[in-house]
PDB file of C-alpha atoms in Angstrom:
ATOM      1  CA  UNK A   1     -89.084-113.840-166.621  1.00  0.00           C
ATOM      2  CA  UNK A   2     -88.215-112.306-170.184  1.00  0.00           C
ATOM      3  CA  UNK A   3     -88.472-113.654-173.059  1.00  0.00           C
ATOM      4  CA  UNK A   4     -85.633-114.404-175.309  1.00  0.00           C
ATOM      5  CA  UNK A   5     -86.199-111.702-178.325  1.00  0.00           C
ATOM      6  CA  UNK A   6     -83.396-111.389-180.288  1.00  0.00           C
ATOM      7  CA  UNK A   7     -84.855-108.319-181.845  1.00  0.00           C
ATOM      8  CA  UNK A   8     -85.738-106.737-178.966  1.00  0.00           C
ATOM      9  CA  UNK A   9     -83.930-102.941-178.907  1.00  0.00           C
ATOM     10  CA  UNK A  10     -80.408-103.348-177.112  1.00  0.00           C
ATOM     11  CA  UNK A  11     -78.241-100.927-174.606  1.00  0.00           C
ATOM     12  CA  UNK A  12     -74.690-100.574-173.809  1.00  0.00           C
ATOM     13  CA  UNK A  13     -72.998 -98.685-170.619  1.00  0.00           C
ATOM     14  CA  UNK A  14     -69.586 -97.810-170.283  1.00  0.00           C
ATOM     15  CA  UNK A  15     -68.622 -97.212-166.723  1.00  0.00           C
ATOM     16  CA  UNK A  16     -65.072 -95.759-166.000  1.00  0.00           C
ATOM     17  CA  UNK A  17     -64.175 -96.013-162.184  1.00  0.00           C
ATOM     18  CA  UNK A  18     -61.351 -95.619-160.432  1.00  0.00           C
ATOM     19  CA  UNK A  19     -59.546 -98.715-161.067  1.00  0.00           C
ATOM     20  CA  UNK A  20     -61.559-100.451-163.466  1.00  0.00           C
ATOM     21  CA  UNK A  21     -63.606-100.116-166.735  1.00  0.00           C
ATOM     22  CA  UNK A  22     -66.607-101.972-166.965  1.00  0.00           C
ATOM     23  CA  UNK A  23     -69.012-102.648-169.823  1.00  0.00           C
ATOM     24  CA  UNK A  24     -72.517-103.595-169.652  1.00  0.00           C
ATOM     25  CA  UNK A  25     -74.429-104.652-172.553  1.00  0.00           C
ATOM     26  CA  UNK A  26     -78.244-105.402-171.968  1.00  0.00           C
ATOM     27  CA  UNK A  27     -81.744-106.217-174.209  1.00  0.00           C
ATOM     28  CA  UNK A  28     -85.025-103.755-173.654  1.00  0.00           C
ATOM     29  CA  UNK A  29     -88.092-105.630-173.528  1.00  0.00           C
ATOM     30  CA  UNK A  30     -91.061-104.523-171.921  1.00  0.00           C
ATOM     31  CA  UNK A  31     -89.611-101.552-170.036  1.00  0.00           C
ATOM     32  CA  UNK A  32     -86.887-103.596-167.974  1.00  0.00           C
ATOM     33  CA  UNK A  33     -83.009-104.856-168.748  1.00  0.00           C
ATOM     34  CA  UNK A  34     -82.212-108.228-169.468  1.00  0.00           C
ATOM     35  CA  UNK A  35     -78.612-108.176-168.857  1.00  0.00           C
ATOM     36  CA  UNK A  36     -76.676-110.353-171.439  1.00  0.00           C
ATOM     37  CA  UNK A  37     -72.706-109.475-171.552  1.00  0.00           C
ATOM     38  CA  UNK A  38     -70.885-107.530-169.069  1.00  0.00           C
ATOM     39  CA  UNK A  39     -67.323-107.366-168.312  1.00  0.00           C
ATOM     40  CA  UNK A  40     -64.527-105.714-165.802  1.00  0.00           C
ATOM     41  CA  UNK A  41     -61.194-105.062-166.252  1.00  0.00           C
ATOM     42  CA  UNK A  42     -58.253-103.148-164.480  1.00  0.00           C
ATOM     43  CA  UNK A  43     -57.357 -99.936-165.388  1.00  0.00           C
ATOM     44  CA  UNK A  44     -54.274 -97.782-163.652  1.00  0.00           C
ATOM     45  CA  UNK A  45     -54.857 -95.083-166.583  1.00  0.00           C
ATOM     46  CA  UNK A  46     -57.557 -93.303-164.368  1.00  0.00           C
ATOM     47  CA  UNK A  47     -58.351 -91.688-161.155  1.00  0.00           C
ATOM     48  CA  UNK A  48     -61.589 -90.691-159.860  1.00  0.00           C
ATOM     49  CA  UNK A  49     -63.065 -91.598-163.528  1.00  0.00           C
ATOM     50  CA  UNK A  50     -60.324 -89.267-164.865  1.00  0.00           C
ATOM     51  CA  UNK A  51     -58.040 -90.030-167.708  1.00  0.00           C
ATOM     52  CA  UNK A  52     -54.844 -89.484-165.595  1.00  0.00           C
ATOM     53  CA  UNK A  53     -51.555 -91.049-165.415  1.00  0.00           C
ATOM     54  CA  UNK A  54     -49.706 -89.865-161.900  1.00  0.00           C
ATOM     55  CA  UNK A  55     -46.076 -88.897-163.050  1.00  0.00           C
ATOM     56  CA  UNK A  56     -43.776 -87.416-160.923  1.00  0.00           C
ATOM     57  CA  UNK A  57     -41.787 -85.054-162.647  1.00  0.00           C
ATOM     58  CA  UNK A  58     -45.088 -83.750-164.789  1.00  0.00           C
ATOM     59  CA  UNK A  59     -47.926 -84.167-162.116  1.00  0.00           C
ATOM     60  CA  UNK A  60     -51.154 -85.384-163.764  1.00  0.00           C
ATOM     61  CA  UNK A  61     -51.006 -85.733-167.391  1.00  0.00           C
ATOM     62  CA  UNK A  62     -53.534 -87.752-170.038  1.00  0.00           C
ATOM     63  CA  UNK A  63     -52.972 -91.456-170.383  1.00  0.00           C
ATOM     64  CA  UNK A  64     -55.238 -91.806-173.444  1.00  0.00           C
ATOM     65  CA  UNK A  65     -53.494 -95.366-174.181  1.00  0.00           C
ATOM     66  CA  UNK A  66     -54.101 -97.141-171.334  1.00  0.00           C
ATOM     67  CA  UNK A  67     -57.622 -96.618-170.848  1.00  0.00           C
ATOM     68  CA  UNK A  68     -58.527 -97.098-174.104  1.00  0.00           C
ATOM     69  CA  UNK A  69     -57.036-100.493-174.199  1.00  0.00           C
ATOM     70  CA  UNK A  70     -58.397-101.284-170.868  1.00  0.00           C
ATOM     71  CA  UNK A  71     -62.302 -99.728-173.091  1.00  0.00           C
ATOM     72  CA  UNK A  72     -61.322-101.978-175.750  1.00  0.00           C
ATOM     73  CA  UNK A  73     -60.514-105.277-173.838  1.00  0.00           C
ATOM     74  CA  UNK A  74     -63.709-104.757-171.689  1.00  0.00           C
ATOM     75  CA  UNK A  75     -65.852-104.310-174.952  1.00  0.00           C
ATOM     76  CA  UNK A  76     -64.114-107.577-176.595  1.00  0.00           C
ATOM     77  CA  UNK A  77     -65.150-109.561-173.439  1.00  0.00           C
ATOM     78  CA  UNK A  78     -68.522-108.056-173.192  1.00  0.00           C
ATOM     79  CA  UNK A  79     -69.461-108.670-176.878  1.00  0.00           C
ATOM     80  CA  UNK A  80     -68.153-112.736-176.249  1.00  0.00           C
ATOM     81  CA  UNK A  81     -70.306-112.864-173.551  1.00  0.00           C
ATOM     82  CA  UNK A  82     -73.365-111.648-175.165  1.00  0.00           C
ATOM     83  CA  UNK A  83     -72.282-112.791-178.432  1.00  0.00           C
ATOM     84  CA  UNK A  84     -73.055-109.273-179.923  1.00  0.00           C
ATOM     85  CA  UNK A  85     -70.973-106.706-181.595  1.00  0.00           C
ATOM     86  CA  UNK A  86     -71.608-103.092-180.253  1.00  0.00           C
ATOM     87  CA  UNK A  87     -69.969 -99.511-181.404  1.00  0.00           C
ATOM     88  CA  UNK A  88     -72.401 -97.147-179.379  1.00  0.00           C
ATOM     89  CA  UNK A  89     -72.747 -96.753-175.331  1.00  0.00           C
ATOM     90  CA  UNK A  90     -73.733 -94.719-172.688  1.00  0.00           C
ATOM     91  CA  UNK A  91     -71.199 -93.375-170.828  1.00  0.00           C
ATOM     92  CA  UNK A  92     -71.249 -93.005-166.377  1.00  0.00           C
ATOM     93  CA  UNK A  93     -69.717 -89.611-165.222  1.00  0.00           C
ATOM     94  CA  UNK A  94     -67.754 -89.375-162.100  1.00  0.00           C
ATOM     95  CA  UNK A  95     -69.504 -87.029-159.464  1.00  0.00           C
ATOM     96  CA  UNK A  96     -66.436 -85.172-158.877  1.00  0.00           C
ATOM     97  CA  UNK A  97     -66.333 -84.341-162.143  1.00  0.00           C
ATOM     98  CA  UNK A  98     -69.666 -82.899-162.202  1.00  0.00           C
ATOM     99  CA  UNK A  99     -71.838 -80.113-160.909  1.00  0.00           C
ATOM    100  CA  UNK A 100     -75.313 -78.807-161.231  1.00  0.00           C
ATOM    101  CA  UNK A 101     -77.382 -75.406-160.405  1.00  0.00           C
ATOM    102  CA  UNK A 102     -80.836 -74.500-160.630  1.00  0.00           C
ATOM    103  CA  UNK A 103     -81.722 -72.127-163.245  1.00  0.00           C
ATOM    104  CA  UNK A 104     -85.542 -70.313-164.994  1.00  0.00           C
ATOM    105  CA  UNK A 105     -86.726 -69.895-167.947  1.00  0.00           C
ATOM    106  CA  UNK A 106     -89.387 -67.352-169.499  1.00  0.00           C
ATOM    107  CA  UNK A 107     -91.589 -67.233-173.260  1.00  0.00           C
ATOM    108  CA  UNK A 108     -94.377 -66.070-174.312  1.00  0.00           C
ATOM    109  CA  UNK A 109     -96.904 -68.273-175.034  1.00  0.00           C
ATOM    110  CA  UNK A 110     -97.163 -68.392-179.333  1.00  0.00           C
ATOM    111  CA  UNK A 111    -101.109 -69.420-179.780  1.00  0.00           C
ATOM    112  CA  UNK A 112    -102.625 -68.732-176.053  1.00  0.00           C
ATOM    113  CA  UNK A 113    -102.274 -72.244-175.963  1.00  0.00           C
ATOM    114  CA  UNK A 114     -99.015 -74.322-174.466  1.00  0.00           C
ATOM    115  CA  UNK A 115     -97.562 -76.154-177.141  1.00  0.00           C
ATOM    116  CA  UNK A 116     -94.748 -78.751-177.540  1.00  0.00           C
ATOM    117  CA  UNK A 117     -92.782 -76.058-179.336  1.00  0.00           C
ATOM    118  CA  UNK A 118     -93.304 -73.502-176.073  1.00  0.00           C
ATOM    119  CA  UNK A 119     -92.123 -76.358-173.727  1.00  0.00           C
ATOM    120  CA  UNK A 120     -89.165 -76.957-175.786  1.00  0.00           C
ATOM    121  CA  UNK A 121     -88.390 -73.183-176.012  1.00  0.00           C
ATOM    122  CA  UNK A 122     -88.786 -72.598-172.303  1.00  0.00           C
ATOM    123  CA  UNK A 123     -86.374 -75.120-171.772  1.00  0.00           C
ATOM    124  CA  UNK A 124     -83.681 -73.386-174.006  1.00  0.00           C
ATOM    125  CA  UNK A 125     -83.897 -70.225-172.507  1.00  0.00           C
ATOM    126  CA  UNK A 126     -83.649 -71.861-168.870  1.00  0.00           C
ATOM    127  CA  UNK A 127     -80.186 -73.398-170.524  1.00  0.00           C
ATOM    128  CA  UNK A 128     -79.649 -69.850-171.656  1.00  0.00           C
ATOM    129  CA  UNK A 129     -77.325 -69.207-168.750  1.00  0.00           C
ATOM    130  CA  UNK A 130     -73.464 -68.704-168.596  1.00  0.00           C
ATOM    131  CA  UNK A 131     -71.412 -71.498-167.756  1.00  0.00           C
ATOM    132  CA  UNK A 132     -68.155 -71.496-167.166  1.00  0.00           C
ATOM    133  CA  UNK A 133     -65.449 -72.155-169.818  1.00  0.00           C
ATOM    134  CA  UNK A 134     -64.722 -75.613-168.844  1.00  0.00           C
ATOM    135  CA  UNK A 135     -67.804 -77.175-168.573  1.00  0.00           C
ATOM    136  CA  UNK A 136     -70.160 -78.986-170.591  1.00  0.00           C
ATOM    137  CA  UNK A 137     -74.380 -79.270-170.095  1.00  0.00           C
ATOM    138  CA  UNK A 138     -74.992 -82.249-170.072  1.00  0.00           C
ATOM    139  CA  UNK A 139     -78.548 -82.425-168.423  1.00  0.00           C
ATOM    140  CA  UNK A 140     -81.608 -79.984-168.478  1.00  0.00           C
ATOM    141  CA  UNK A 141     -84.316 -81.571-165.969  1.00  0.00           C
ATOM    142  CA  UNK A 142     -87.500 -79.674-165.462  1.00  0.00           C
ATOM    143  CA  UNK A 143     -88.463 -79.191-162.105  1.00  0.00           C
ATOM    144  CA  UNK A 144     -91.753 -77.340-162.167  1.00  0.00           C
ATOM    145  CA  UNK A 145     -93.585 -74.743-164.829  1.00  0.00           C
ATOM    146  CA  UNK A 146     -95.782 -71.900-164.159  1.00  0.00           C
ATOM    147  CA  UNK A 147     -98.382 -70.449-166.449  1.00  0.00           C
ATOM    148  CA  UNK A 148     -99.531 -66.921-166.020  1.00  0.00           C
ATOM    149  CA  UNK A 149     -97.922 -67.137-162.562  1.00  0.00           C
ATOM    150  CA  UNK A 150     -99.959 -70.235-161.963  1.00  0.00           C
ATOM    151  CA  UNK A 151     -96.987 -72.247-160.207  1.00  0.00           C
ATOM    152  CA  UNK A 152     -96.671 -75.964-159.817  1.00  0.00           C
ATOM    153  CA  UNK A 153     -97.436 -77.169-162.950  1.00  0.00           C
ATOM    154  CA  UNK A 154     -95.614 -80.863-164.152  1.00  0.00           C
ATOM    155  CA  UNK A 155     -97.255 -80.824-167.543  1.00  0.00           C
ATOM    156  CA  UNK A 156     -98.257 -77.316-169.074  1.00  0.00           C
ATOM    157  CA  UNK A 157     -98.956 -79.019-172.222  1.00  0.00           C
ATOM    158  CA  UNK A 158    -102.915 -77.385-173.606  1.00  0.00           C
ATOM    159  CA  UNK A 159    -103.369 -74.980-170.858  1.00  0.00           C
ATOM    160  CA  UNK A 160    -103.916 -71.826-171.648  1.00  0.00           C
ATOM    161  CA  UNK A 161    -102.315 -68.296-171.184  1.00  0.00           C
ATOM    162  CA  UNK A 162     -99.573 -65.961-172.286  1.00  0.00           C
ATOM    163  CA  UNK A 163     -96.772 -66.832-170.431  1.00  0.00           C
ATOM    164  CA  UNK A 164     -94.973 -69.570-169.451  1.00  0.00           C
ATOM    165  CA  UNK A 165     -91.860 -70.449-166.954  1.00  0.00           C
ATOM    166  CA  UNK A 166     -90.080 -73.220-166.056  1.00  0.00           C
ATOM    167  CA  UNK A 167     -87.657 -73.451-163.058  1.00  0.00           C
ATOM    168  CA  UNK A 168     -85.535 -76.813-164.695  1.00  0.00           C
ATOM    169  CA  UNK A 169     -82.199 -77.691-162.828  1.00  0.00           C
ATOM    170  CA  UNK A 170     -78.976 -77.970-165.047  1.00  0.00           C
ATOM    171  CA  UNK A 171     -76.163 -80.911-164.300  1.00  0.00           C
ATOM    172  CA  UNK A 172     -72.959 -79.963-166.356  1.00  0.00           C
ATOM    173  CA  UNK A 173     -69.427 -81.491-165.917  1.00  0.00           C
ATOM    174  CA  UNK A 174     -65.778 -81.310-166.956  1.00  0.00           C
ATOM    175  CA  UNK A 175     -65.240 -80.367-170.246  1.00  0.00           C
ATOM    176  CA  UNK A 176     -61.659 -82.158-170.825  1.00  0.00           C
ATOM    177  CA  UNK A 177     -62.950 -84.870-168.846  1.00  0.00           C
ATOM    178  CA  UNK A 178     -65.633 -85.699-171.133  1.00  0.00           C
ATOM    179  CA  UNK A 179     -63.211 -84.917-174.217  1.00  0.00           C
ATOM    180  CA  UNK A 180     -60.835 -87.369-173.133  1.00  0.00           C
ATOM    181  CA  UNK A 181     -63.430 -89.945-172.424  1.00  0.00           C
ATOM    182  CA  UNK A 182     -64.735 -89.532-175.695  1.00  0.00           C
ATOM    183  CA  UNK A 183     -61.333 -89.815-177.392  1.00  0.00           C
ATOM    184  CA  UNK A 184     -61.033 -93.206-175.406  1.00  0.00           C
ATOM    185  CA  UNK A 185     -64.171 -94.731-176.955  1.00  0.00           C
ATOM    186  CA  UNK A 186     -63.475 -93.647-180.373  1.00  0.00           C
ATOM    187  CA  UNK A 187     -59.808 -95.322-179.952  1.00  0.00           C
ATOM    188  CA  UNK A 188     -61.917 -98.467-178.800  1.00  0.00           C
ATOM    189  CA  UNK A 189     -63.594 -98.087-181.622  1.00  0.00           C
ATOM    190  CA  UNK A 190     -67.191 -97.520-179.616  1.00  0.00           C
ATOM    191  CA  UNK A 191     -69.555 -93.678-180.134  1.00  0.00           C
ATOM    192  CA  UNK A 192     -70.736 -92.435-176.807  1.00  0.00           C
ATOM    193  CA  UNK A 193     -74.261 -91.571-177.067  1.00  0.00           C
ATOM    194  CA  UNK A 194     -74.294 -89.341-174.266  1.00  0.00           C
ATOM    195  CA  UNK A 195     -72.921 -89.037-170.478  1.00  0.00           C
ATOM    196  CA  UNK A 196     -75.171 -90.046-167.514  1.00  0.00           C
TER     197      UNK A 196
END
C-alpha cells in the first residue's frame, strides 16, 4: 500500500492507439506507480498511432486537428481525475512505426582506466552510424562491452586497459511520425519528454 505523498515526484504517459488517445498520469514513490488520473477518448484522426486522416481523393494526409483535440480532451479529464495540472509526458510509439539494428562502438581508453566519460563516448560512436533520412534515434541500449578484447562485460566502469567496445542495439522510428506527434502535444498544450 502507498502512501499518500503529495510531493512525491509525478509521471505522465501519452499513449496514441489506433482509435483512441489515452492519458495516464501517476505518483513515484518508492520505485513503483501509484496511478492517480487516467483517461480514454476516441480518436478517428489516427491509424496505427499515425496522425492520418483517410481521404479519398488525397490518400493519407495529416489530421493535426483532430488528434490534438482528442490529446487535449484526454489531458482535461486526466488532470480532473487526479486533480493535477500537467504540461510534460512521455509519449508510446507505435511498433510499426519503429525499427531497430544492432550496431559497435570503439575508443581508446583516456587514463588506462574506464571512466564514465569512456562509457559515454563508446556509446556515441556506436550511434555513429548512418541512418536513413527519415528516421529518428530514439534509443541507444547497451548490450555488452569488451575491454582489451575481454568480451562480456555489463559494467566496464574501473577496469583497466586501452581499449574499450561496446556492441549497444539502436531503436529509431519515423521521423514525420514523431514530428506530427509532437506538433499534437504542443497544440494540447503538453512537452513530450521523449518517445518510448
Amino acid at each position: 500500500m502507498m502512501t499518500n505523498n503529495k510531493n512525491a515526484p509525478l509521471v505522465a504517459g501519452l499513449d496514441i492507439g489506433t482509435s483512441k488517445i489515452s492519458i495516464l498520469i501517476a505518483r513515484v514513490q518508492n520505485k513503483t506507480l501509484e496511478v492517480i488520473g487516467v483517461s480514454s477518448v476516441p480518436c478517428n484522426g489516427v491509424k496505427k498511432g499515425a496522425v492520418v486522416n483517410i481521404d479519398a481523393k488525397k490518400g493519407a494526409v495529416v489530421n493535426i486537428d483532430a488528434t490534438t483535440e482528442a490529446i487535449k480532451k484526454a489531458r482535461i479529464e486526466a488532470e480532473l481525475m487526479s486533480g493535477i495540472k500537467i504540461s510534460n509526458v512521455w509519449a508510446g510509439v507505435s511498433a510499426s512505426h519503429v525499427s531497430s539494428f544492432n550496431s559497435t562502438g570503439m575508443v581508446a581508453i583516456k587514463d588506462k582506466e574506464v571512466k564514465q566519460d569512456d562509457v559515454e563516448r563508446v556509446i556515441e560512436a556506436a550511434q555513429a552510424v548512418a541512418i536513413k533520412d527519415d528516421r529518428e534515434l530514439l534509443h541507444i541500449l547497451p548490450q555488452t562491452f569488451i575491454v582489451d578484447s575481454q568480451a562480456g562485460i555489463r559494467d566496464p566502469l574501473g577496469m583497466s586497459g586501452v581499449r574499450l567496445e561496446v556492441g549497444a542495439h539502436l531503436v529509431a522510428a519515423n521521423s514525420m511520425t514523431l514530428v506530427n506527434l509532437r506538433k499534437c502535444a504542443y497544440k494540447a498544450e503538453l512537452q513530450i519528454n521523449g518517445f518510448i
